Amino acid sequence: QVQLVESGGGLVQPGGSLRLSCAASGSIFNINAMGWYRQGPGKDRELVATVTSGGGTNYADSIKGRSTISRNTASNTVFLQMNSLKPEDTAVYYCFLNRGGFLYWGQGKQVTVSS
């Protein structure tokens, strides 16, 4: 079993910052990658950011330069620091873990960017 527990999210002003975290537990050996997808109102799911097993990172063009994904290997936790947030960043953010090509999901956290 794999369990993902997300924290963070909430309401933030445009231009503000927010940090998401995702802690993994269970059968988490041989992890390929972790990261976040998001799905805004009326939009398709979008891959936001990933960190691979080797520590490499990738970002969606829409958020590149405004966010940083990092990991704490000891605690099996990943973090997404989001800065200069825009209303179009409003979405439910779902943490994922890729193990052997199968995706496991967190419960999702609402991020709302609004004045």
PDB file of C-alpha atoms in Angstrom:
ATOM      1  CA  GLN A   1       0.000   0.000   0.000  1.00  0.00           C
ATOM      2  CA  VAL A   2       0.975   3.602  -0.619  1.00  0.00           C
ATOM      3  CA  GLN A   3      -0.515   6.492   1.301  1.00  0.00           C
ATOM      4  CA  LEU A   4      -0.115  10.152   0.416  1.00  0.00           C
ATOM      5  CA  VAL A   5      -1.124  12.856   2.868  1.00  0.00           C
ATOM      6  CA  GLU A   6      -1.255  16.393   1.546  1.00  0.00           C
ATOM      7  CA  SER A   7      -1.156  19.588   3.537  1.00  0.00           C
ATOM      8  CA  GLY A   8      -1.261  23.255   2.681  1.00  0.00           C
ATOM      9  CA  GLY A   9      -3.549  24.998   0.276  1.00  0.00           C
ATOM     10  CA  GLY A  10      -6.109  27.651   0.993  1.00  0.00           C
ATOM     11  CA  LEU A  11      -6.877  31.199  -0.041  1.00  0.00           C
ATOM     12  CA  VAL A  12      -4.095  33.536  -1.103  1.00  0.00           C
ATOM     13  CA  GLN A  13      -3.983  37.014  -2.629  1.00  0.00           C
ATOM     14  CA  PRO A  14      -2.706  37.484  -6.179  1.00  0.00           C
ATOM     15  CA  GLY A  15       1.050  37.848  -6.019  1.00  0.00           C
ATOM     16  CA  GLY A  16       1.190  35.909  -2.782  1.00  0.00           C
ATOM     17  CA  SER A  17       2.920  32.681  -1.879  1.00  0.00           C
ATOM     18  CA  LEU A  18       1.864  29.281  -0.638  1.00  0.00           C
ATOM     19  CA  ARG A  19       3.520  25.959   0.113  1.00  0.00           C
ATOM     20  CA  LEU A  20       2.095  22.509  -0.424  1.00  0.00           C
ATOM     21  CA  SER A  21       3.510  19.355   1.091  1.00  0.00           C
ATOM     22  CA  CYS A  22       2.944  15.674   0.476  1.00  0.00           C
ATOM     23  CA  ALA A  23       4.130  12.901   2.780  1.00  0.00           C
ATOM     24  CA  ALA A  24       4.355   9.331   1.508  1.00  0.00           C
ATOM     25  CA  SER A  25       4.194   6.169   3.567  1.00  0.00           C
ATOM     26  CA  GLY A  26       3.706   2.451   3.041  1.00  0.00           C
ATOM     27  CA  SER A  27       5.286   0.469   0.227  1.00  0.00           C
ATOM     28  CA  ILE A  28       7.260   3.373  -1.132  1.00  0.00           C
ATOM     29  CA  PHE A  29      10.362   1.595  -2.325  1.00  0.00           C
ATOM     30  CA  ASN A  30      11.396   1.924  -5.966  1.00  0.00           C
ATOM     31  CA  ILE A  31       9.690   5.278  -6.447  1.00  0.00           C
ATOM     32  CA  ASN A  32      10.072   6.749  -9.910  1.00  0.00           C
ATOM     33  CA  ALA A  33       8.788  10.246  -9.221  1.00  0.00           C
ATOM     34  CA  MET A  34       6.563  12.403  -7.061  1.00  0.00           C
ATOM     35  CA  GLY A  35       4.879  15.681  -7.765  1.00  0.00           C
ATOM     36  CA  TRP A  36       1.582  17.454  -8.321  1.00  0.00           C
ATOM     37  CA  TYR A  37      -1.124  17.604 -10.890  1.00  0.00           C
ATOM     38  CA  ARG A  38      -3.748  20.312 -10.761  1.00  0.00           C
ATOM     39  CA  GLN A  39      -7.217  20.687 -12.175  1.00  0.00           C
ATOM     40  CA  GLY A  40      -8.856  24.077 -12.380  1.00  0.00           C
ATOM     41  CA  PRO A  41     -12.562  24.738 -12.942  1.00  0.00           C
ATOM     42  CA  GLY A  42     -13.546  23.549 -16.401  1.00  0.00           C
ATOM     43  CA  LYS A  43      -9.982  22.579 -17.251  1.00  0.00           C
ATOM     44  CA  ASP A  44      -8.164  19.351 -17.930  1.00  0.00           C
ATOM     45  CA  ARG A  45      -5.678  17.917 -15.526  1.00  0.00           C
ATOM     46  CA  GLU A  46      -2.270  19.570 -15.813  1.00  0.00           C
ATOM     47  CA  LEU A  47       1.065  18.260 -14.630  1.00  0.00           C
ATOM     48  CA  VAL A  48       2.523  21.037 -12.487  1.00  0.00           C
ATOM     49  CA  ALA A  49       5.857  19.788 -11.217  1.00  0.00           C
ATOM     50  CA  THR A  50       7.762  16.586 -10.585  1.00  0.00           C
ATOM     51  CA  VAL A  51      10.868  15.452  -8.799  1.00  0.00           C
ATOM     52  CA  THR A  52      12.386  12.202 -10.029  1.00  0.00           C
ATOM     53  CA  SER A  53      14.093   9.418  -8.138  1.00  0.00           C
ATOM     54  CA  GLY A  54      17.428  10.903  -9.155  1.00  0.00           C
ATOM     55  CA  GLY A  55      16.500  14.313  -7.770  1.00  0.00           C
ATOM     56  CA  GLY A  56      15.826  16.001 -11.080  1.00  0.00           C
ATOM     57  CA  THR A  57      12.944  18.458 -11.309  1.00  0.00           C
ATOM     58  CA  ASN A  58      10.517  19.448 -14.031  1.00  0.00           C
ATOM     59  CA  TYR A  59       7.950  22.232 -14.201  1.00  0.00           C
ATOM     60  CA  ALA A  60       5.018  23.166 -16.353  1.00  0.00           C
ATOM     61  CA  ASP A  61       5.695  26.202 -18.522  1.00  0.00           C
ATOM     62  CA  SER A  62       2.808  28.006 -16.849  1.00  0.00           C
ATOM     63  CA  ILE A  63       4.476  27.879 -13.450  1.00  0.00           C
ATOM     64  CA  LYS A  64       8.167  27.620 -14.277  1.00  0.00           C
ATOM     65  CA  GLY A  65      10.123  30.390 -12.596  1.00  0.00           C
ATOM     66  CA  ARG A  66       7.431  30.901  -9.962  1.00  0.00           C
ATOM     67  CA  SER A  67       7.613  27.596  -8.134  1.00  0.00           C
ATOM     68  CA  THR A  68      10.139  25.218  -6.650  1.00  0.00           C
ATOM     69  CA  ILE A  69       9.639  21.536  -5.941  1.00  0.00           C
ATOM     70  CA  SER A  70      11.913  19.894  -3.417  1.00  0.00           C
ATOM     71  CA  ARG A  71      12.108  16.699  -1.437  1.00  0.00           C
ATOM     72  CA  ASN A  72      13.130  15.527   1.995  1.00  0.00           C
ATOM     73  CA  THR A  73      14.279  11.977   1.443  1.00  0.00           C
ATOM     74  CA  ALA A  74      14.468  11.124   5.138  1.00  0.00           C
ATOM     75  CA  SER A  75      10.806  11.981   5.707  1.00  0.00           C
ATOM     76  CA  ASN A  76       9.581  10.884   2.264  1.00  0.00           C
ATOM     77  CA  THR A  77       8.034  14.290   1.805  1.00  0.00           C
ATOM     78  CA  VAL A  78       7.918  16.606  -1.175  1.00  0.00           C
ATOM     79  CA  PHE A  79       7.215  20.319  -1.102  1.00  0.00           C
ATOM     80  CA  LEU A  80       5.934  22.733  -3.694  1.00  0.00           C
ATOM     81  CA  GLN A  81       6.693  26.369  -2.964  1.00  0.00           C
ATOM     82  CA  MET A  82       4.534  28.604  -5.135  1.00  0.00           C
ATOM     83  CA  ASN A  83       5.233  32.313  -5.486  1.00  0.00           C
ATOM     84  CA  SER A  84       3.774  35.204  -7.462  1.00  0.00           C
ATOM     85  CA  LEU A  85       0.487  33.372  -7.626  1.00  0.00           C
ATOM     86  CA  LYS A  86      -2.075  34.286 -10.252  1.00  0.00           C
ATOM     87  CA  PRO A  87      -5.836  33.739 -10.375  1.00  0.00           C
ATOM     88  CA  GLU A  88      -5.279  31.148 -13.098  1.00  0.00           C
ATOM     89  CA  ASP A  89      -3.356  29.069 -10.562  1.00  0.00           C
ATOM     90  CA  THR A  90      -6.664  28.415  -8.816  1.00  0.00           C
ATOM     91  CA  ALA A  91      -7.190  24.663  -8.848  1.00  0.00           C
ATOM     92  CA  VAL A  92      -7.301  21.518  -6.809  1.00  0.00           C
ATOM     93  CA  TYR A  93      -3.749  20.272  -6.463  1.00  0.00           C
ATOM     94  CA  TYR A  94      -3.296  16.510  -6.302  1.00  0.00           C
ATOM     95  CA  CYS A  95      -0.065  15.013  -5.094  1.00  0.00           C
ATOM     96  CA  PHE A  96       0.998  11.872  -6.915  1.00  0.00           C
ATOM     97  CA  LEU A  97       3.556   9.146  -6.519  1.00  0.00           C
ATOM     98  CA  ASN A  98       4.725   7.076  -9.473  1.00  0.00           C
ATOM     99  CA  ARG A  99       5.791   3.597  -8.461  1.00  0.00           C
ATOM    100  CA  GLY A 100       6.514   1.107 -11.177  1.00  0.00           C
ATOM    101  CA  GLY A 101       4.440   3.122 -13.636  1.00  0.00           C
ATOM    102  CA  PHE A 102       1.346   3.135 -11.416  1.00  0.00           C
ATOM    103  CA  LEU A 103       0.098   6.429  -9.996  1.00  0.00           C
ATOM    104  CA  TYR A 104      -0.996   6.844  -6.407  1.00  0.00           C
ATOM    105  CA  TRP A 105      -2.897   9.958  -5.404  1.00  0.00           C
ATOM    106  CA  GLY A 106      -3.263  12.269  -2.473  1.00  0.00           C
ATOM    107  CA  GLN A 107      -6.645  13.602  -1.446  1.00  0.00           C
ATOM    108  CA  GLY A 108      -6.191  16.963  -3.164  1.00  0.00           C
ATOM    109  CA  LYS A 109      -5.915  20.478  -1.778  1.00  0.00           C
ATOM    110  CA  GLN A 110      -7.809  23.519  -2.977  1.00  0.00           C
ATOM    111  CA  VAL A 111      -5.713  26.551  -3.864  1.00  0.00           C
ATOM    112  CA  THR A 112      -7.692  29.703  -4.513  1.00  0.00           C
ATOM    113  CA  VAL A 113      -5.948  32.857  -5.710  1.00  0.00           C
ATOM    114  CA  SER A 114      -8.306  35.779  -5.336  1.00  0.00           C
ATOM    115  CA  SER A 115      -8.561  39.224  -3.843  1.00  0.00           C
TER     116      SER A 115
END
